[in-house]
Every structure is written in structure tokens, then in C-alpha cells.
Tab-separated table of C-alpha atoms (C1' of nucleotides) in Angstrom:
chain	number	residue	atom	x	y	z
Z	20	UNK	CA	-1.549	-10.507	22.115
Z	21	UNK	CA	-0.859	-12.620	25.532
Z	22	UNK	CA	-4.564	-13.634	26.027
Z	23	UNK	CA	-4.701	-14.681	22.045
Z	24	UNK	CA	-2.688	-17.550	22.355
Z	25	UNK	CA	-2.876	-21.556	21.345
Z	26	UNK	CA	-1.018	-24.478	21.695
Z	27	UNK	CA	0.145	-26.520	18.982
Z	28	UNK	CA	2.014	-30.272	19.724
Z	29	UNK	CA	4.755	-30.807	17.798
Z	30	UNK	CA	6.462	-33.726	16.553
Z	31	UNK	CA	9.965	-34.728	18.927
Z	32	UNK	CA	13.009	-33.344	16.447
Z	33	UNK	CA	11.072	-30.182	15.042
Z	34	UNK	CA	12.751	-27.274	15.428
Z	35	UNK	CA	10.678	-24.300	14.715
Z	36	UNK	CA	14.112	-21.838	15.060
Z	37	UNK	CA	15.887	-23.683	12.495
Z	38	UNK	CA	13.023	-23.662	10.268
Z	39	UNK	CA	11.653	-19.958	10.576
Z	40	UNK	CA	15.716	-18.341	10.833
Z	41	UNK	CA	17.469	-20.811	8.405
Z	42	UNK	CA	16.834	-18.436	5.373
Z	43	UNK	CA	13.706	-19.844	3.822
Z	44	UNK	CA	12.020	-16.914	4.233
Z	45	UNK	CA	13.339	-13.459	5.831
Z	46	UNK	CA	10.264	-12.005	8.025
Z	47	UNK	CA	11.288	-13.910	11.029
Z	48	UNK	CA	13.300	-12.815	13.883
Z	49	UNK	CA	14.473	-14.372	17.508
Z	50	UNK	CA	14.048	-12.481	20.213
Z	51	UNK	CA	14.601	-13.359	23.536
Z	52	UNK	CA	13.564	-16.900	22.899
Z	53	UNK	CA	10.524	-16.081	20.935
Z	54	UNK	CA	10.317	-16.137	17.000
Z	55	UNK	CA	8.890	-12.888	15.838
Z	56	UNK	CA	7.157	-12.635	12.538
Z	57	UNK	CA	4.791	-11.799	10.044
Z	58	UNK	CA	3.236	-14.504	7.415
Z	59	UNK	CA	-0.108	-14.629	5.405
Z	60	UNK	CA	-0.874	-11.024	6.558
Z	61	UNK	CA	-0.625	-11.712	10.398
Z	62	UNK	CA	1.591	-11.153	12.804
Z	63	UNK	CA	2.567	-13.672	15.717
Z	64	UNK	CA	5.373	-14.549	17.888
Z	65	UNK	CA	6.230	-18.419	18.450
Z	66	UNK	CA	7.802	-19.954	21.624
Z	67	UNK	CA	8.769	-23.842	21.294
Z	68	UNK	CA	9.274	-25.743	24.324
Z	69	UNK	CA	9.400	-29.703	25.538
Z	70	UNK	CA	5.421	-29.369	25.801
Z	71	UNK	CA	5.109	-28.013	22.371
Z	72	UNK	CA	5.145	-24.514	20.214
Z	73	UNK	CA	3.136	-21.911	21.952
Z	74	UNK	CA	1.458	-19.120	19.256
Z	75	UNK	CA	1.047	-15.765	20.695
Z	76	UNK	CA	-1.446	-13.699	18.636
Z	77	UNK	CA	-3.825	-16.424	16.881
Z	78	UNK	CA	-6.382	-18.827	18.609
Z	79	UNK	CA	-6.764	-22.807	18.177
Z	80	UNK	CA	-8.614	-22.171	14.921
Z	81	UNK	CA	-5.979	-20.204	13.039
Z	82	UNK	CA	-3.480	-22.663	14.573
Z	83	UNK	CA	-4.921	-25.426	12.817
Z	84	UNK	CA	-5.793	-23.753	9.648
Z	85	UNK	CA	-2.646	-21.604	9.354
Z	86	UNK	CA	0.270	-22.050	11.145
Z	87	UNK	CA	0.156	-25.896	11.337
Z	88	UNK	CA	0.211	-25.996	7.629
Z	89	UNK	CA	2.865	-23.086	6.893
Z	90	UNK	CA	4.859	-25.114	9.677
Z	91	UNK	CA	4.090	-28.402	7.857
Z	92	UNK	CA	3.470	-30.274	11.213
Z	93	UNK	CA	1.436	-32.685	9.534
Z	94	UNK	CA	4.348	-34.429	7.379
Z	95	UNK	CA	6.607	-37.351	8.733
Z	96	UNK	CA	9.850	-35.928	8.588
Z	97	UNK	CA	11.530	-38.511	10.928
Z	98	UNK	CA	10.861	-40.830	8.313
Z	99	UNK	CA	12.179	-38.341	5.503
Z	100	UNK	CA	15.317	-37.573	7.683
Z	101	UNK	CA	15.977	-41.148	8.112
Z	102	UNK	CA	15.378	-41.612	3.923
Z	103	UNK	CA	17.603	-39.196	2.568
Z	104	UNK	CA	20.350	-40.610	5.311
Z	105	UNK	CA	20.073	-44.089	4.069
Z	106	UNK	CA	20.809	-42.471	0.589
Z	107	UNK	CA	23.483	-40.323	1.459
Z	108	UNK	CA	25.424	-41.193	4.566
Z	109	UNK	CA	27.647	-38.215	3.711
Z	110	UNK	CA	24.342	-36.096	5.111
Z	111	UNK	CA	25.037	-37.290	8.451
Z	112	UNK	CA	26.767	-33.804	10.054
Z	113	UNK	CA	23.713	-32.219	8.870
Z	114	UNK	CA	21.361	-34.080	9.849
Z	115	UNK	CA	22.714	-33.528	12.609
Z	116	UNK	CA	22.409	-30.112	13.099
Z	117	UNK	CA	19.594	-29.479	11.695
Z	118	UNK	CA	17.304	-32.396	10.860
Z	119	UNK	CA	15.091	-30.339	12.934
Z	120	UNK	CA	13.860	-28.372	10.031
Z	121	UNK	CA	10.940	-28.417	8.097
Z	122	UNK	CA	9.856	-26.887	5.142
Z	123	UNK	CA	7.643	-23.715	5.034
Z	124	UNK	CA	4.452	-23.880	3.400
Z	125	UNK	CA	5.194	-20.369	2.359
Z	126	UNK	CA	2.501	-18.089	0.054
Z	127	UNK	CA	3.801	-18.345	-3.316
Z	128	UNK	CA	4.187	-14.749	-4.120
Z	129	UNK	CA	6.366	-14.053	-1.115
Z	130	UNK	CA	8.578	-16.923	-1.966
Z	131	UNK	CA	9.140	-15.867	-5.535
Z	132	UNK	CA	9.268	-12.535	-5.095
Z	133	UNK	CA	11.669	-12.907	-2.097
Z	134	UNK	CA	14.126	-14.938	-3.943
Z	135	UNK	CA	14.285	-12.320	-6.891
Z	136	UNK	CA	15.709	-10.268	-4.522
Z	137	UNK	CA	17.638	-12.426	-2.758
Z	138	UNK	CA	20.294	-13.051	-6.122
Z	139	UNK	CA	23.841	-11.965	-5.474
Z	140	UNK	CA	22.870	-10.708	-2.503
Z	141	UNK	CA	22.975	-11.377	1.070
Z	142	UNK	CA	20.641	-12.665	3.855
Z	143	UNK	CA	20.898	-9.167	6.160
Z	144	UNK	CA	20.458	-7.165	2.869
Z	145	UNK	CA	18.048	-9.537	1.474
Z	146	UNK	CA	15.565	-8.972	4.695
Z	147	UNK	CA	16.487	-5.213	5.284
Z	148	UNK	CA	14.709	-4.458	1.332
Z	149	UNK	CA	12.152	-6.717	2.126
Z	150	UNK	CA	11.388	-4.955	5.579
Z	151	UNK	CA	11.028	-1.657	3.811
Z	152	UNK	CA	8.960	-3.202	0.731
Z	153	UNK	CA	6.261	-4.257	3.353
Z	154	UNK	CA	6.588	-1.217	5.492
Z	155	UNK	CA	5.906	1.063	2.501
Z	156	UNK	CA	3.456	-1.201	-0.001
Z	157	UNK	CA	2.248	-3.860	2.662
Z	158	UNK	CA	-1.504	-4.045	3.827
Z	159	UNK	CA	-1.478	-3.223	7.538
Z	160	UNK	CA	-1.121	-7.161	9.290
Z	161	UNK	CA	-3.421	-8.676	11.897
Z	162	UNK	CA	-2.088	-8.245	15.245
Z	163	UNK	CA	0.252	-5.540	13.669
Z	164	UNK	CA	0.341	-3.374	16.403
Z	165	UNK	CA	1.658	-5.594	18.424
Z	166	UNK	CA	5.089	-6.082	16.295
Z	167	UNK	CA	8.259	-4.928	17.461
Z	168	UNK	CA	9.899	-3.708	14.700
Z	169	UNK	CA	7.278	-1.321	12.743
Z	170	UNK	CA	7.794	-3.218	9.198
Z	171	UNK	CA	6.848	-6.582	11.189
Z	172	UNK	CA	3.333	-4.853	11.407
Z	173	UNK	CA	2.946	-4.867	7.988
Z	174	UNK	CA	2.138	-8.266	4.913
Z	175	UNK	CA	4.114	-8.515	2.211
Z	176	UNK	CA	3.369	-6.591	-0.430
Z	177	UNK	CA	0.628	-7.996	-3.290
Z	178	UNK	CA	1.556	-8.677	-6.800
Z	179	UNK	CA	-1.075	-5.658	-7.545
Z	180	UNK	CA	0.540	-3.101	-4.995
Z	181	UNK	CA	3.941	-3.645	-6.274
Z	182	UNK	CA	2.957	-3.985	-9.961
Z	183	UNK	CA	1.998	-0.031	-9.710
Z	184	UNK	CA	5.477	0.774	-8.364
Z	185	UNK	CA	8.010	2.455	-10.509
Z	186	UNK	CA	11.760	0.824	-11.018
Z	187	UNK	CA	13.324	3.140	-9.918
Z	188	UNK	CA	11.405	3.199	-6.647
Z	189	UNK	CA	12.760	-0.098	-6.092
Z	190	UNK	CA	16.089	1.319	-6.354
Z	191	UNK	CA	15.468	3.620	-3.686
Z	192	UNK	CA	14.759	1.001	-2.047
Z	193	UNK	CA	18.380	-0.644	-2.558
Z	194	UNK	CA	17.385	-3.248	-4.403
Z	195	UNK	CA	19.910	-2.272	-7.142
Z	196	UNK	CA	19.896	-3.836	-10.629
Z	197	UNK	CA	17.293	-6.062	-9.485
Z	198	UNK	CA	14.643	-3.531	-9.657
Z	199	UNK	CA	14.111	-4.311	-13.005
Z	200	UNK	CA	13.546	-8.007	-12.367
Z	201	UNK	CA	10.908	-6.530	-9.402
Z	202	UNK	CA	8.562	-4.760	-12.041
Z	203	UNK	CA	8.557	-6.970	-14.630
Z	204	UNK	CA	7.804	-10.612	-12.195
Z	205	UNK	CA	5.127	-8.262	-9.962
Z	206	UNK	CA	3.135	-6.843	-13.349
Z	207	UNK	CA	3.123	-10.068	-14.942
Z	208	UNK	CA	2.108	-11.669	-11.946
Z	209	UNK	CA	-0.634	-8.998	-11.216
Z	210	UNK	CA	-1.982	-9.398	-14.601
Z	211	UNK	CA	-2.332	-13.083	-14.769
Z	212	UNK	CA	-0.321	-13.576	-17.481
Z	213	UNK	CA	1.835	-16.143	-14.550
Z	214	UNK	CA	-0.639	-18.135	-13.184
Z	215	UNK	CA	-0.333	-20.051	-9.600
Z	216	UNK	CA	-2.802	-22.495	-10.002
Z	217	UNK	CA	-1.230	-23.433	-13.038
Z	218	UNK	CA	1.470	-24.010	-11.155
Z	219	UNK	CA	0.479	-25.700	-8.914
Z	220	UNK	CA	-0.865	-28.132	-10.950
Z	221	UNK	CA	2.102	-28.662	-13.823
Z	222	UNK	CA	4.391	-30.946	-13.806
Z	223	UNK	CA	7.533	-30.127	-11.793
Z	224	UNK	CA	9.507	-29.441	-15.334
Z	225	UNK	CA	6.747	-27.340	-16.587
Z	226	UNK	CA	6.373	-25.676	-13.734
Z	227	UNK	CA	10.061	-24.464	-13.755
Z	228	UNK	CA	9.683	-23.405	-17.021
Z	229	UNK	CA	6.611	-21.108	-16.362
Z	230	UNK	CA	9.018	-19.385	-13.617
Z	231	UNK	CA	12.026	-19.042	-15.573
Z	232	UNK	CA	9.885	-17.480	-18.478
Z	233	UNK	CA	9.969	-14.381	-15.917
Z	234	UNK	CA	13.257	-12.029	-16.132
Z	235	UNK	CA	14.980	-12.497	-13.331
Z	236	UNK	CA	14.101	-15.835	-12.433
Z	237	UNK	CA	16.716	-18.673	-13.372
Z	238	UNK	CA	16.894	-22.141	-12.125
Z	239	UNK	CA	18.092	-21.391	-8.714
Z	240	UNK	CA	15.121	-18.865	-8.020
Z	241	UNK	CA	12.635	-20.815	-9.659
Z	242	UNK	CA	13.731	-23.926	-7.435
Z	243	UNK	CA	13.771	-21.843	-4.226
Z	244	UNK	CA	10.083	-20.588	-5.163
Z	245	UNK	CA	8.828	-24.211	-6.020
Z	246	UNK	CA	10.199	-25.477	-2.843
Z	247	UNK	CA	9.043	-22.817	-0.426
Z	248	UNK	CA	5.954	-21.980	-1.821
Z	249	UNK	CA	4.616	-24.767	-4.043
Z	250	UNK	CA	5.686	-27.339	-1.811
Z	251	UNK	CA	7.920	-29.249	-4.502
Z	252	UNK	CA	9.702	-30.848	-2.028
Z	253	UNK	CA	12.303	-32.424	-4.885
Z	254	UNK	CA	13.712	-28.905	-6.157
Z	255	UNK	CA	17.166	-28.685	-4.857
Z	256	UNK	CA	18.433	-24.904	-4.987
Z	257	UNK	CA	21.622	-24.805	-5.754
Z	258	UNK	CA	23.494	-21.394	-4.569
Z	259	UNK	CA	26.815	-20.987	-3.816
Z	260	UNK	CA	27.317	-22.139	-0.186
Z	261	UNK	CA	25.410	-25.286	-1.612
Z	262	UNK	CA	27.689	-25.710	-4.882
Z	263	UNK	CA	30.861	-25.389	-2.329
Z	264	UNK	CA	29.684	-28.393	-0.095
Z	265	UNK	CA	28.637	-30.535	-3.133
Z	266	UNK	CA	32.422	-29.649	-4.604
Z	267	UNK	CA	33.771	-30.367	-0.944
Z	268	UNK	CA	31.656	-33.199	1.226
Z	269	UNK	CA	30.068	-34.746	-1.611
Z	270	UNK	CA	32.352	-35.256	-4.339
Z	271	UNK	CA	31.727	-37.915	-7.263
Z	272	UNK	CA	28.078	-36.562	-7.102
Z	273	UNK	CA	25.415	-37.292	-4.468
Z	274	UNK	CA	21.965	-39.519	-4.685
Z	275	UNK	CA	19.960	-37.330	-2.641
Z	276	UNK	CA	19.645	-35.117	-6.119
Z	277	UNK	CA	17.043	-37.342	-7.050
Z	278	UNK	CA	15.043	-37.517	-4.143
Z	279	UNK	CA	11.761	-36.866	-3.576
Z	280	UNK	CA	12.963	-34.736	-0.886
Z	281	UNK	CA	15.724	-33.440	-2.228
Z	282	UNK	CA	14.894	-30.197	-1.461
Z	283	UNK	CA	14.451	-31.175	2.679
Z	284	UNK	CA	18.316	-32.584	2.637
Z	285	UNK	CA	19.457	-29.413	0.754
Z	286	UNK	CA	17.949	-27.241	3.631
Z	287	UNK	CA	19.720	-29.397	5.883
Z	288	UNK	CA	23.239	-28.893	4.326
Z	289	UNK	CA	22.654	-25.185	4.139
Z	290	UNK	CA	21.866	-24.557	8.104
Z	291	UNK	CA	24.525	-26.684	8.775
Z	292	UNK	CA	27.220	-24.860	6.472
Z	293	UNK	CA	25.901	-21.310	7.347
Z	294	UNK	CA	25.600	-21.735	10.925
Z	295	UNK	CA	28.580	-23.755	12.066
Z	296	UNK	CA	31.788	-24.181	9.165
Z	297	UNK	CA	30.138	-21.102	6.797
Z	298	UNK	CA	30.315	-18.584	9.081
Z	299	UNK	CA	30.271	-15.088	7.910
H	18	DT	C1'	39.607	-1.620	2.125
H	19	DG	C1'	38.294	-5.115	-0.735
H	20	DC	C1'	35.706	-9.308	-1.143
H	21	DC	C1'	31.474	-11.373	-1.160
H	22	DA	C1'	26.512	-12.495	-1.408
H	23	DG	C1'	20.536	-18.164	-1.407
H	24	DG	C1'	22.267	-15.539	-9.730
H	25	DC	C1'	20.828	-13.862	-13.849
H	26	DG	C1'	20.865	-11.972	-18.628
H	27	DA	C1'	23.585	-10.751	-22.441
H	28	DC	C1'	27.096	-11.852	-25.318
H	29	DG	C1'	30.688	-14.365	-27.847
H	30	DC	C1'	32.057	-18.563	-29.510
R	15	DG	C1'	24.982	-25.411	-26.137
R	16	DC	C1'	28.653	-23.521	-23.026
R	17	DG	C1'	31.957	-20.153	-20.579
R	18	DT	C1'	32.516	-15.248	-19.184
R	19	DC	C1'	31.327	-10.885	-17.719
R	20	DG	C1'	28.799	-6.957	-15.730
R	21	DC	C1'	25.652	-5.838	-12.484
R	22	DA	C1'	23.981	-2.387	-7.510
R	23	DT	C1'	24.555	-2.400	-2.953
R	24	DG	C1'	25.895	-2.933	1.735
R	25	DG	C1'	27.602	-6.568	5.318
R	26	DC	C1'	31.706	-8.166	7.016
DNA sequence: TGCCAGGCGACGC
DNA sequence: GCGTCGCATGGC
């Protein structure tokens, strides 16, 4: 792991913490000042400092193939920060705080399939089933061995692998009444019938429709899964921490809901609520 | 102990 | 089309 290592420069504001913790995704964990995780079926740890982000686990190839991409290191987001401001000078506390995040480049399985789960639910839930879905129907990761927590060592499960297990496996599993949702989004995903590169290539409102034609994906999970894994940078997920602020710090309605990066000031407004007046 | 969580589907109107 | 309700489970 130590001698397999690369350095990436980052732009000055990035905050790789913010961006890997903040709840896009739920495979990452701090650790003594590294970020531990598992993405795209390998396992690294990440350690940002004033010279850049350190990658523990991958060499300068995979760097800049992989991680600079699912980082998005290659966008301007001082100039996106400094957009959605000039719309909304409401967004200025949260910029604040975290207009060091960027948005993950995630796979778009794991972000759909995350966010199924993630419904009425909470984040240390939400990661806990996810830990034990990869443990038990993940492919072993690169670098696995190396992970600190066992289910770290493992990808997230494919469409295929989870399409052949039983509901009420996924129950076992805690994910509750969402177990149906699990079976019915990984078989139809397995079999084609949902396409990604149709995605991908629909408009935004078609694209959302496609999603929500699966049971157990509404608007706010089909937003979450076009912004962290489609890279729809305009869908706004609206849950309820987010609903609260919009009712509370930006009453009478906001401009930044038709931004094209909406979805960049809504991650913004989240970290800030869930990490400083959220708490819980 | 209750209340709540990165909501959704079903149902009634 | 819109408001309400039940839902599984565990974190706090």
C-alpha cells in the first residue's frame, strides 16, 4: 500500500473531507487524518495537505484516469462557487463552510442503488447496510487486503449479484421495507430493461423519468442518483434537512433552483446544516 | 423512551 | 392533481 502511492495537485479551496464524508456517498471513512475508502472496485486511502492530495494504494496512472475524475479535479469550481453566490447571497454561510466540496463522479449503480436505501433512513444506518451488502455480495476490491474495516475490502455489489438475491435477504440485512424496492431496481437494472447509457444521454426530464419508472425511486432519489452518478450537476435533492433550510434561510423561494449547478449549492447547504446548526 | 431519518407508494378525495 | 398515512429499523 505505502510504496503504491501518487500525487495528485489540487485546486486551492478543495476539500477532499468535505467531499468524500458529506454524505454523497457512504464508503468513506476518516481516520486519523486519512480518508479510507473503497470506489470503482478499489480500495485507497487519501491524505490532503497544502502540497496536494496524496493516494495511497494506486499509481500516477490510476490517479489520472480514476480518482481525478471521481474527485472532479478537472472542473472550475471557484468560478461555480462564486456563480451560485452572486445568485443567492443568502448561500454565503455555506459557502462558507463548505465551498470546499466537489461533486463525486460516482458509478451510477452505486449512486442509485445507495440512495434507495438511504429513504427514511439515516446516514449511520444508511452505510452500516451498505457495509454488509458489499461484504456479503461484493467482488473482492483491489488493494482489499489492505482495508481496515473487512467490508472496505470489498466493491459494491453489481446489479447482477444483487438481482439473484432474495427480499427477504435484504431484510436480514436491515434494510426493512425497502427490500422490496432493492429487488425490483437491481433485476431491472441487471436485465437491461433500465439502461445507463440511455441515461446518460436523455434529456435531464427524461432522464428522471426513466428513474422514477423504478419502485422505489421518487424525485428525491432519482435527483440524488443524477447528481452523483450522472453528473447532472442541476438536480437539486430535496430531503428534509434541505426542505427545513429552504423554509428557514431562504424564504420567498431561492434562484439557485435554476442553476446549472444547482445541485453544487445544495451540497453546500447540506454540509453546512448537518455539520454545524443540524447536529444530530 | 420516543422521535427521527438524504422518501416513497398507496389511497382517498 | 393533491394531502395523508403506513412503512422497518436502529441512532440518538
Amino acid at each position: 500500500m505505502e510504496e503504491n502511492k501518487c500525487c495528485i495537485p489540487v485546486p486551492a479551496g478543495f476539500s477532499a473531507a468535505h467531499t468524500l464524508t458529506g454524505g454523497q456517498c457512504f464508503r468513506w471513512t476518516e481516520r486519523g487524518g486519512r480518508l479510507c475508502g473503497t470506489a470503482f472496485g478499489r480500495y485507497v486511502e487519501m491524505e490532503q495537505n497544502d502540497r496536494g492530495l496524496t493516494v495511497y494504494g494506486a499509481d500516477g496512472k490510476e490517479c489520472d484516469s480514476l480518482w481525478r475524475r471521481y474527485l472532479d479535479l478537472d472542473r472550475d469550481y471557484d468560478a461555480i462557487r462564486r456563480e451560485v453566490l452572486a445568485m443567492e447571497p443568502r448561500l454565503a454561510d455555506s459557502a462558507g463552510f463548505a465551498g470546499g466540496v466537489h461533486i463525486l463522479a460516482q458509478e451510477p449503480w452505486e449512486a442509485l442503488c445507495s440512495f434507495v436505501i438511504s429513504q427514511n433512513n439515516n446516514i449511520p444506518r444508511i452505510r452500516g447496510i451498505i457495509a454488509r451488502l458489499c461484504l456479503h455480495y461484493g467482488e473482492r476490491a483491489v488493494n482489499g487486503e489492505f482495508a481496515r474495516e473487512e467490508a472496505e475490502g470489498f466493491a459494491f455489489p453489481t446489479p447482477e449479484a444483487l438481482a439473484n438475491v432474495a427480499e427477504e435477504t435484504f431484510k436480514e440485512f436491515g434494510c426493512g421495507y425497502r427490500a422490496a424496492y432493492l429487488t425490483d431496481v437491481a433485476r431491472r437494472v441487471a436485465s437491461g430493461e433500465i439502461d445507463f447509457d440511455d441515461i446518460k444521454k436523455a434529456p435531464v426530464n427524461e432522464a428522471r423519468r426513466m428513474l422514477m419508472s423504478l419502485k422505489g425511486v421518487g424525485p428525491k432519489v432519482a435527483e440524488c442518483a443524477l447528481l452523483y452518478g450522472f453528473g447532472r450537476l442541476e438536480c437539486f435533492p430535496v430531503d428534509v434537512w434541505i426542505r427545513r433550510a429552504l423554509e428557514t434561510e431562504f424564504t420567498g423561494g431561492t434562484a439557485l433552483l435554476d442553476s446549472p449547478y444547482a445541485g453544487v449549492a445544495q451540497q453546500y447547504i447540506f454540509e453546512y446544516i448537518r455539520q454545524t446548526g443540524g447536529g444530530r
